[in-house]
Short mmCIF file of N, CA and C in Angstrom, two decimals:
data_model
loop_
_atom_site.label_atom_id
_atom_site.label_comp_id
_atom_site.label_asym_id
_atom_site.label_seq_id
_atom_site.Cartn_x
_atom_site.Cartn_y
_atom_site.Cartn_z
N UNK A 1 -10.86 -53.54 163.54
CA UNK A 1 -10.83 -52.13 163.25
C UNK A 1 -12.25 -51.70 162.92
N UNK A 2 -12.83 -50.84 163.73
CA UNK A 2 -14.20 -50.39 163.51
C UNK A 2 -14.25 -48.87 163.65
N UNK A 3 -14.97 -48.23 162.71
CA UNK A 3 -15.16 -46.78 162.75
C UNK A 3 -13.86 -46.04 163.05
N UNK A 4 -12.87 -46.22 162.20
CA UNK A 4 -11.57 -45.61 162.46
C UNK A 4 -11.06 -44.90 161.20
N UNK A 5 -10.01 -44.12 161.40
CA UNK A 5 -9.37 -43.37 160.33
C UNK A 5 -7.86 -43.59 160.50
N UNK A 6 -7.25 -44.31 159.57
CA UNK A 6 -5.83 -44.63 159.67
C UNK A 6 -5.03 -43.80 158.69
N UNK A 7 -4.08 -43.01 159.19
CA UNK A 7 -3.23 -42.19 158.34
C UNK A 7 -1.94 -42.92 157.97
N UNK A 8 -1.59 -43.96 158.72
CA UNK A 8 -0.36 -44.70 158.47
C UNK A 8 -0.66 -45.99 157.71
N UNK A 9 0.35 -46.51 157.04
CA UNK A 9 0.21 -47.78 156.34
C UNK A 9 -0.01 -48.90 157.35
N UNK A 10 -0.71 -49.94 156.92
CA UNK A 10 -0.95 -51.11 157.77
C UNK A 10 -0.28 -52.30 157.11
N UNK A 11 0.53 -53.04 157.87
CA UNK A 11 1.21 -54.22 157.37
C UNK A 11 0.87 -55.40 158.26
N UNK A 12 0.34 -56.45 157.64
CA UNK A 12 0.14 -57.73 158.32
C UNK A 12 1.05 -58.71 157.61
N UNK A 13 2.06 -59.23 158.32
CA UNK A 13 3.08 -60.07 157.68
C UNK A 13 3.33 -61.31 158.54
N UNK A 14 3.36 -62.46 157.89
CA UNK A 14 3.64 -63.73 158.54
C UNK A 14 2.74 -63.95 159.75
N UNK A 15 1.46 -63.66 159.54
CA UNK A 15 0.48 -63.79 160.62
C UNK A 15 -0.40 -65.01 160.37
N UNK A 16 -0.86 -65.61 161.44
CA UNK A 16 -1.87 -66.66 161.37
C UNK A 16 -3.04 -66.14 162.21
N UNK A 17 -4.14 -65.85 161.53
CA UNK A 17 -5.28 -65.21 162.19
C UNK A 17 -6.57 -65.94 161.86
N UNK A 18 -7.46 -65.97 162.83
CA UNK A 18 -8.79 -66.48 162.56
C UNK A 18 -9.60 -65.46 161.77
N UNK A 19 -9.60 -64.20 162.24
CA UNK A 19 -10.42 -63.16 161.62
C UNK A 19 -9.68 -61.83 161.59
N UNK A 20 -9.75 -61.17 160.43
CA UNK A 20 -9.29 -59.80 160.29
C UNK A 20 -10.45 -59.03 159.67
N UNK A 21 -10.93 -58.00 160.38
CA UNK A 21 -12.07 -57.22 159.90
C UNK A 21 -11.78 -55.73 159.97
N UNK A 22 -12.29 -55.02 158.98
CA UNK A 22 -12.28 -53.57 158.98
C UNK A 22 -13.67 -53.11 158.59
N UNK A 23 -14.36 -52.44 159.49
CA UNK A 23 -15.74 -52.01 159.26
C UNK A 23 -15.81 -50.48 159.39
N UNK A 24 -16.29 -49.84 158.35
CA UNK A 24 -16.42 -48.38 158.30
C UNK A 24 -15.10 -47.70 158.66
N UNK A 25 -14.05 -48.10 157.94
CA UNK A 25 -12.72 -47.58 158.20
C UNK A 25 -12.20 -46.87 156.95
N UNK A 26 -11.50 -45.77 157.14
CA UNK A 26 -10.82 -45.08 156.04
C UNK A 26 -9.33 -45.32 156.19
N UNK A 27 -8.74 -45.92 155.16
CA UNK A 27 -7.30 -46.18 155.14
C UNK A 27 -6.66 -45.20 154.17
N UNK A 28 -5.93 -44.22 154.68
CA UNK A 28 -5.29 -43.22 153.84
C UNK A 28 -4.07 -43.77 153.11
N UNK A 29 -3.39 -44.74 153.71
CA UNK A 29 -2.20 -45.36 153.11
C UNK A 29 -2.51 -46.82 152.80
N UNK A 30 -1.60 -47.45 152.08
CA UNK A 30 -1.80 -48.83 151.63
C UNK A 30 -1.91 -49.80 152.80
N UNK A 31 -2.81 -50.76 152.64
CA UNK A 31 -2.93 -51.91 153.53
C UNK A 31 -2.20 -53.05 152.82
N UNK A 32 -1.30 -53.72 153.51
CA UNK A 32 -0.58 -54.84 152.90
C UNK A 32 -0.66 -56.06 153.80
N UNK A 33 -1.09 -57.15 153.19
CA UNK A 33 -1.16 -58.45 153.87
C UNK A 33 -0.30 -59.39 153.06
N UNK A 34 0.73 -59.99 153.71
CA UNK A 34 1.57 -60.90 152.95
C UNK A 34 2.09 -62.04 153.82
N UNK A 35 2.31 -63.17 153.16
CA UNK A 35 2.86 -64.36 153.81
C UNK A 35 2.06 -64.75 155.04
N UNK A 36 0.73 -64.69 154.94
CA UNK A 36 -0.13 -64.93 156.10
C UNK A 36 -1.19 -66.00 155.80
N UNK A 37 -1.78 -66.49 156.87
CA UNK A 37 -2.91 -67.42 156.79
C UNK A 37 -4.03 -66.78 157.59
N UNK A 38 -5.15 -66.50 156.92
CA UNK A 38 -6.28 -65.82 157.57
C UNK A 38 -7.56 -66.57 157.20
N UNK A 39 -8.30 -67.03 158.21
CA UNK A 39 -9.54 -67.77 157.95
C UNK A 39 -10.63 -66.89 157.37
N UNK A 40 -10.75 -65.67 157.87
CA UNK A 40 -11.78 -64.75 157.38
C UNK A 40 -11.19 -63.35 157.27
N UNK A 41 -11.24 -62.79 156.06
CA UNK A 41 -10.76 -61.45 155.80
C UNK A 41 -11.94 -60.64 155.28
N UNK A 42 -12.41 -59.68 156.09
CA UNK A 42 -13.62 -58.94 155.75
C UNK A 42 -13.39 -57.45 155.89
N UNK A 43 -13.76 -56.71 154.84
CA UNK A 43 -13.80 -55.27 154.89
C UNK A 43 -15.20 -54.86 154.46
N UNK A 44 -15.88 -54.08 155.29
CA UNK A 44 -17.24 -53.66 155.01
C UNK A 44 -17.31 -52.14 155.16
N UNK A 45 -17.78 -51.47 154.11
CA UNK A 45 -17.84 -50.01 154.08
C UNK A 45 -16.48 -49.39 154.39
N UNK A 46 -15.44 -49.95 153.83
CA UNK A 46 -14.09 -49.44 154.02
C UNK A 46 -13.67 -48.63 152.79
N UNK A 47 -12.94 -47.56 153.01
CA UNK A 47 -12.39 -46.74 151.93
C UNK A 47 -10.89 -46.96 151.88
N UNK A 48 -10.42 -47.52 150.77
CA UNK A 48 -8.99 -47.81 150.60
C UNK A 48 -8.37 -46.71 149.74
N UNK A 49 -8.12 -45.56 150.33
CA UNK A 49 -7.53 -44.46 149.57
C UNK A 49 -6.10 -44.76 149.17
N UNK A 50 -5.39 -45.54 149.97
CA UNK A 50 -4.01 -45.91 149.67
C UNK A 50 -3.87 -47.25 148.99
N UNK A 51 -4.99 -47.92 148.71
CA UNK A 51 -4.96 -49.21 148.04
C UNK A 51 -4.82 -50.37 149.00
N UNK A 52 -4.84 -51.56 148.44
CA UNK A 52 -4.77 -52.81 149.20
C UNK A 52 -3.92 -53.80 148.43
N UNK A 53 -2.98 -54.46 149.11
CA UNK A 53 -2.18 -55.52 148.51
C UNK A 53 -2.27 -56.75 149.39
N UNK A 54 -2.61 -57.88 148.77
CA UNK A 54 -2.60 -59.17 149.45
C UNK A 54 -1.71 -60.08 148.62
N UNK A 55 -0.67 -60.66 149.24
CA UNK A 55 0.24 -61.50 148.46
C UNK A 55 0.72 -62.70 149.26
N UNK A 56 0.97 -63.79 148.53
CA UNK A 56 1.56 -65.00 149.09
C UNK A 56 0.86 -65.46 150.36
N UNK A 57 -0.46 -65.44 150.35
CA UNK A 57 -1.22 -65.77 151.55
C UNK A 57 -2.31 -66.80 151.24
N UNK A 58 -2.76 -67.45 152.30
CA UNK A 58 -3.90 -68.36 152.21
C UNK A 58 -5.04 -67.68 152.97
N UNK A 59 -6.14 -67.47 152.26
CA UNK A 59 -7.28 -66.76 152.83
C UNK A 59 -8.50 -67.67 152.74
N UNK A 60 -9.24 -67.79 153.84
CA UNK A 60 -10.50 -68.54 153.81
C UNK A 60 -11.52 -67.73 153.05
N UNK A 61 -12.51 -67.18 153.71
CA UNK A 61 -13.48 -66.31 153.06
C UNK A 61 -12.91 -64.90 152.95
N UNK A 62 -13.26 -64.23 151.85
CA UNK A 62 -12.76 -62.88 151.59
C UNK A 62 -13.94 -62.01 151.18
N UNK A 63 -14.23 -61.00 151.98
CA UNK A 63 -15.34 -60.10 151.69
C UNK A 63 -14.82 -58.67 151.61
N UNK A 64 -15.19 -58.03 150.53
CA UNK A 64 -14.82 -56.63 150.30
C UNK A 64 -16.12 -55.92 149.91
N UNK A 65 -17.04 -55.84 150.85
CA UNK A 65 -18.41 -55.42 150.56
C UNK A 65 -18.65 -53.94 150.85
N UNK A 66 -19.40 -53.32 149.94
CA UNK A 66 -19.77 -51.91 150.08
C UNK A 66 -18.56 -51.03 150.37
N UNK A 67 -17.42 -51.41 149.82
CA UNK A 67 -16.19 -50.66 150.01
C UNK A 67 -15.86 -49.90 148.73
N UNK A 68 -14.93 -48.97 148.84
CA UNK A 68 -14.55 -48.22 147.65
C UNK A 68 -13.08 -47.82 147.74
N UNK A 69 -12.53 -47.53 146.58
CA UNK A 69 -11.20 -46.94 146.55
C UNK A 69 -11.07 -46.15 145.27
N UNK A 70 -10.25 -45.13 145.29
CA UNK A 70 -10.19 -44.24 144.14
C UNK A 70 -8.79 -43.75 143.79
N UNK A 71 -7.80 -43.98 144.64
CA UNK A 71 -6.49 -43.39 144.37
C UNK A 71 -5.42 -44.41 144.02
N UNK A 72 -5.46 -45.59 144.61
CA UNK A 72 -4.44 -46.61 144.37
C UNK A 72 -5.11 -47.94 144.08
N UNK A 73 -4.43 -48.84 143.36
CA UNK A 73 -5.04 -50.11 142.97
C UNK A 73 -5.15 -51.12 144.11
N UNK A 74 -6.00 -52.10 143.87
CA UNK A 74 -6.05 -53.30 144.70
C UNK A 74 -5.26 -54.36 143.96
N UNK A 75 -4.29 -54.97 144.63
CA UNK A 75 -3.42 -55.97 144.02
C UNK A 75 -3.50 -57.24 144.86
N UNK A 76 -3.84 -58.34 144.20
CA UNK A 76 -3.91 -59.64 144.87
C UNK A 76 -3.06 -60.61 144.05
N UNK A 77 -1.97 -61.11 144.65
CA UNK A 77 -1.02 -61.94 143.91
C UNK A 77 -0.68 -63.21 144.69
N UNK A 78 -0.62 -64.32 143.96
CA UNK A 78 -0.09 -65.59 144.48
C UNK A 78 -0.76 -66.00 145.79
N UNK A 79 -2.08 -65.95 145.81
CA UNK A 79 -2.84 -66.33 147.00
C UNK A 79 -3.72 -67.54 146.71
N UNK A 80 -4.05 -68.24 147.76
CA UNK A 80 -5.01 -69.34 147.67
C UNK A 80 -6.22 -68.94 148.51
N UNK A 81 -7.39 -68.97 147.90
CA UNK A 81 -8.64 -68.65 148.59
C UNK A 81 -9.44 -69.94 148.74
N UNK A 82 -9.74 -70.30 149.98
CA UNK A 82 -10.42 -71.58 150.24
C UNK A 82 -11.91 -71.43 150.47
N UNK A 83 -12.39 -70.22 150.69
CA UNK A 83 -13.81 -70.00 150.98
C UNK A 83 -14.48 -69.11 149.96
N UNK A 84 -15.59 -68.53 150.39
CA UNK A 84 -16.37 -67.66 149.51
C UNK A 84 -15.69 -66.32 149.30
N UNK A 85 -15.90 -65.75 148.12
CA UNK A 85 -15.39 -64.44 147.75
C UNK A 85 -16.61 -63.54 147.53
N UNK A 86 -16.63 -62.35 148.13
CA UNK A 86 -17.79 -61.48 148.01
C UNK A 86 -17.33 -60.04 147.89
N UNK A 87 -17.54 -59.44 146.73
CA UNK A 87 -17.20 -58.04 146.48
C UNK A 87 -18.46 -57.21 146.29
N UNK A 88 -19.62 -57.68 146.72
CA UNK A 88 -20.89 -57.01 146.43
C UNK A 88 -20.89 -55.58 146.95
N UNK A 89 -21.38 -54.69 146.08
CA UNK A 89 -21.51 -53.29 146.45
C UNK A 89 -20.22 -52.51 146.44
N UNK A 90 -19.12 -53.15 146.10
CA UNK A 90 -17.84 -52.44 146.03
C UNK A 90 -17.81 -51.52 144.82
N UNK A 91 -17.33 -50.31 145.00
CA UNK A 91 -17.20 -49.36 143.89
C UNK A 91 -15.73 -49.03 143.74
N UNK A 92 -15.20 -49.29 142.55
CA UNK A 92 -13.77 -49.17 142.33
C UNK A 92 -13.49 -48.22 141.17
N UNK A 93 -12.52 -47.34 141.36
CA UNK A 93 -12.18 -46.37 140.34
C UNK A 93 -10.74 -46.51 139.85
N UNK A 94 -10.03 -47.50 140.34
CA UNK A 94 -8.66 -47.78 139.87
C UNK A 94 -8.55 -49.26 139.58
N UNK A 95 -7.36 -49.69 139.21
CA UNK A 95 -7.15 -51.08 138.81
C UNK A 95 -7.40 -52.06 139.93
N UNK A 96 -7.91 -53.21 139.55
CA UNK A 96 -7.93 -54.40 140.39
C UNK A 96 -7.06 -55.41 139.65
N UNK A 97 -5.96 -55.79 140.26
CA UNK A 97 -5.02 -56.71 139.63
C UNK A 97 -5.03 -58.01 140.43
N UNK A 98 -5.40 -59.10 139.78
CA UNK A 98 -5.42 -60.42 140.43
C UNK A 98 -4.55 -61.33 139.57
N UNK A 99 -3.45 -61.81 140.15
CA UNK A 99 -2.50 -62.63 139.39
C UNK A 99 -2.09 -63.86 140.18
N UNK A 100 -2.04 -65.00 139.51
CA UNK A 100 -1.49 -66.22 140.08
C UNK A 100 -2.23 -66.74 141.30
N UNK A 101 -3.54 -66.52 141.36
CA UNK A 101 -4.32 -66.96 142.52
C UNK A 101 -5.12 -68.23 142.22
N UNK A 102 -5.41 -68.96 143.27
CA UNK A 102 -6.23 -70.17 143.17
C UNK A 102 -7.48 -69.95 144.01
N UNK A 103 -8.64 -70.19 143.42
CA UNK A 103 -9.92 -70.03 144.10
C UNK A 103 -10.56 -71.40 144.21
N UNK A 104 -10.45 -72.04 145.37
CA UNK A 104 -10.92 -73.41 145.52
C UNK A 104 -12.43 -73.54 145.43
N UNK A 105 -13.17 -72.51 145.81
CA UNK A 105 -14.63 -72.53 145.71
C UNK A 105 -15.13 -71.73 144.52
N UNK A 106 -14.23 -71.30 143.67
CA UNK A 106 -14.63 -70.45 142.55
C UNK A 106 -14.82 -69.02 143.02
N UNK A 107 -15.37 -68.19 142.15
CA UNK A 107 -15.61 -66.79 142.50
C UNK A 107 -16.65 -66.21 141.55
N UNK A 108 -17.26 -65.12 141.94
CA UNK A 108 -18.16 -64.38 141.07
C UNK A 108 -17.91 -62.89 141.19
N UNK A 109 -16.70 -62.50 141.55
CA UNK A 109 -16.44 -61.09 141.79
C UNK A 109 -16.58 -60.22 140.56
N UNK A 110 -16.49 -60.79 139.38
CA UNK A 110 -16.65 -59.98 138.17
C UNK A 110 -18.05 -59.38 138.13
N UNK A 111 -19.06 -60.15 138.55
CA UNK A 111 -20.43 -59.63 138.57
C UNK A 111 -20.67 -58.70 139.75
N UNK A 112 -19.95 -58.86 140.84
CA UNK A 112 -20.18 -58.07 142.05
C UNK A 112 -19.67 -56.64 141.97
N UNK A 113 -18.63 -56.43 141.20
CA UNK A 113 -17.93 -55.14 141.22
C UNK A 113 -18.70 -54.09 140.42
N UNK A 114 -18.83 -52.92 141.01
CA UNK A 114 -19.47 -51.80 140.34
C UNK A 114 -18.41 -50.76 139.99
N UNK A 115 -18.66 -50.05 138.89
CA UNK A 115 -17.74 -49.01 138.45
C UNK A 115 -18.50 -47.71 138.27
N UNK A 116 -17.82 -46.58 138.37
CA UNK A 116 -18.49 -45.30 138.14
C UNK A 116 -19.03 -45.23 136.71
N UNK A 117 -19.97 -44.35 136.49
CA UNK A 117 -20.55 -44.19 135.14
C UNK A 117 -19.45 -43.87 134.14
N UNK A 118 -19.55 -44.46 132.97
CA UNK A 118 -18.60 -44.20 131.91
C UNK A 118 -17.33 -45.02 131.96
N UNK A 119 -17.20 -45.91 132.94
CA UNK A 119 -16.01 -46.73 133.07
C UNK A 119 -16.38 -48.17 132.74
N UNK A 120 -15.63 -48.77 131.83
CA UNK A 120 -15.92 -50.16 131.48
C UNK A 120 -15.10 -51.10 132.35
N UNK A 121 -15.62 -52.26 132.61
CA UNK A 121 -14.92 -53.22 133.46
C UNK A 121 -13.54 -53.60 132.92
N UNK A 122 -13.39 -53.93 131.65
CA UNK A 122 -12.06 -54.34 131.18
C UNK A 122 -10.99 -53.27 131.39
N UNK A 123 -11.41 -52.02 131.47
CA UNK A 123 -10.44 -50.94 131.64
C UNK A 123 -9.68 -51.06 132.95
N UNK A 124 -10.36 -51.49 134.02
CA UNK A 124 -9.76 -51.55 135.34
C UNK A 124 -9.49 -52.95 135.86
N UNK A 125 -10.20 -53.92 135.35
CA UNK A 125 -10.12 -55.27 135.92
C UNK A 125 -9.11 -56.10 135.16
N UNK A 126 -8.01 -56.46 135.82
CA UNK A 126 -6.92 -57.19 135.17
C UNK A 126 -6.70 -58.49 135.92
N UNK A 127 -7.08 -59.61 135.31
CA UNK A 127 -6.98 -60.91 135.97
C UNK A 127 -6.09 -61.82 135.17
N UNK A 128 -5.12 -62.44 135.85
CA UNK A 128 -4.26 -63.47 135.28
C UNK A 128 -4.24 -64.61 136.27
N UNK A 129 -5.04 -65.63 136.02
CA UNK A 129 -5.13 -66.75 136.95
C UNK A 129 -4.15 -67.84 136.56
#
């Protein structure tokens, strides 16, 4: 998905994919990825107006770079991440909920995430590993 505007929800379910990418895309409705295996999941300069949910999936590398969202939360539950995690340049104005996930290579997304002025990280960032 490149340079696109999606008004409908996107569902990826029970998929086995090498690469899923969204570059310079505006998602008006929620993107949901569940019960899938994806080697590389990358969103670059994407606007998640409807939020993003990833659940019960195995993800290799996960990049959410220079992306933003402001209306709905990002929810990541019960996933295994086997590669690098990169949230650099992401600006988030709603909750990021990460629960029950395993990061085999570790992560540094807490340092990568930017928030609007006047918003503290603990206010929006909710992690239960």
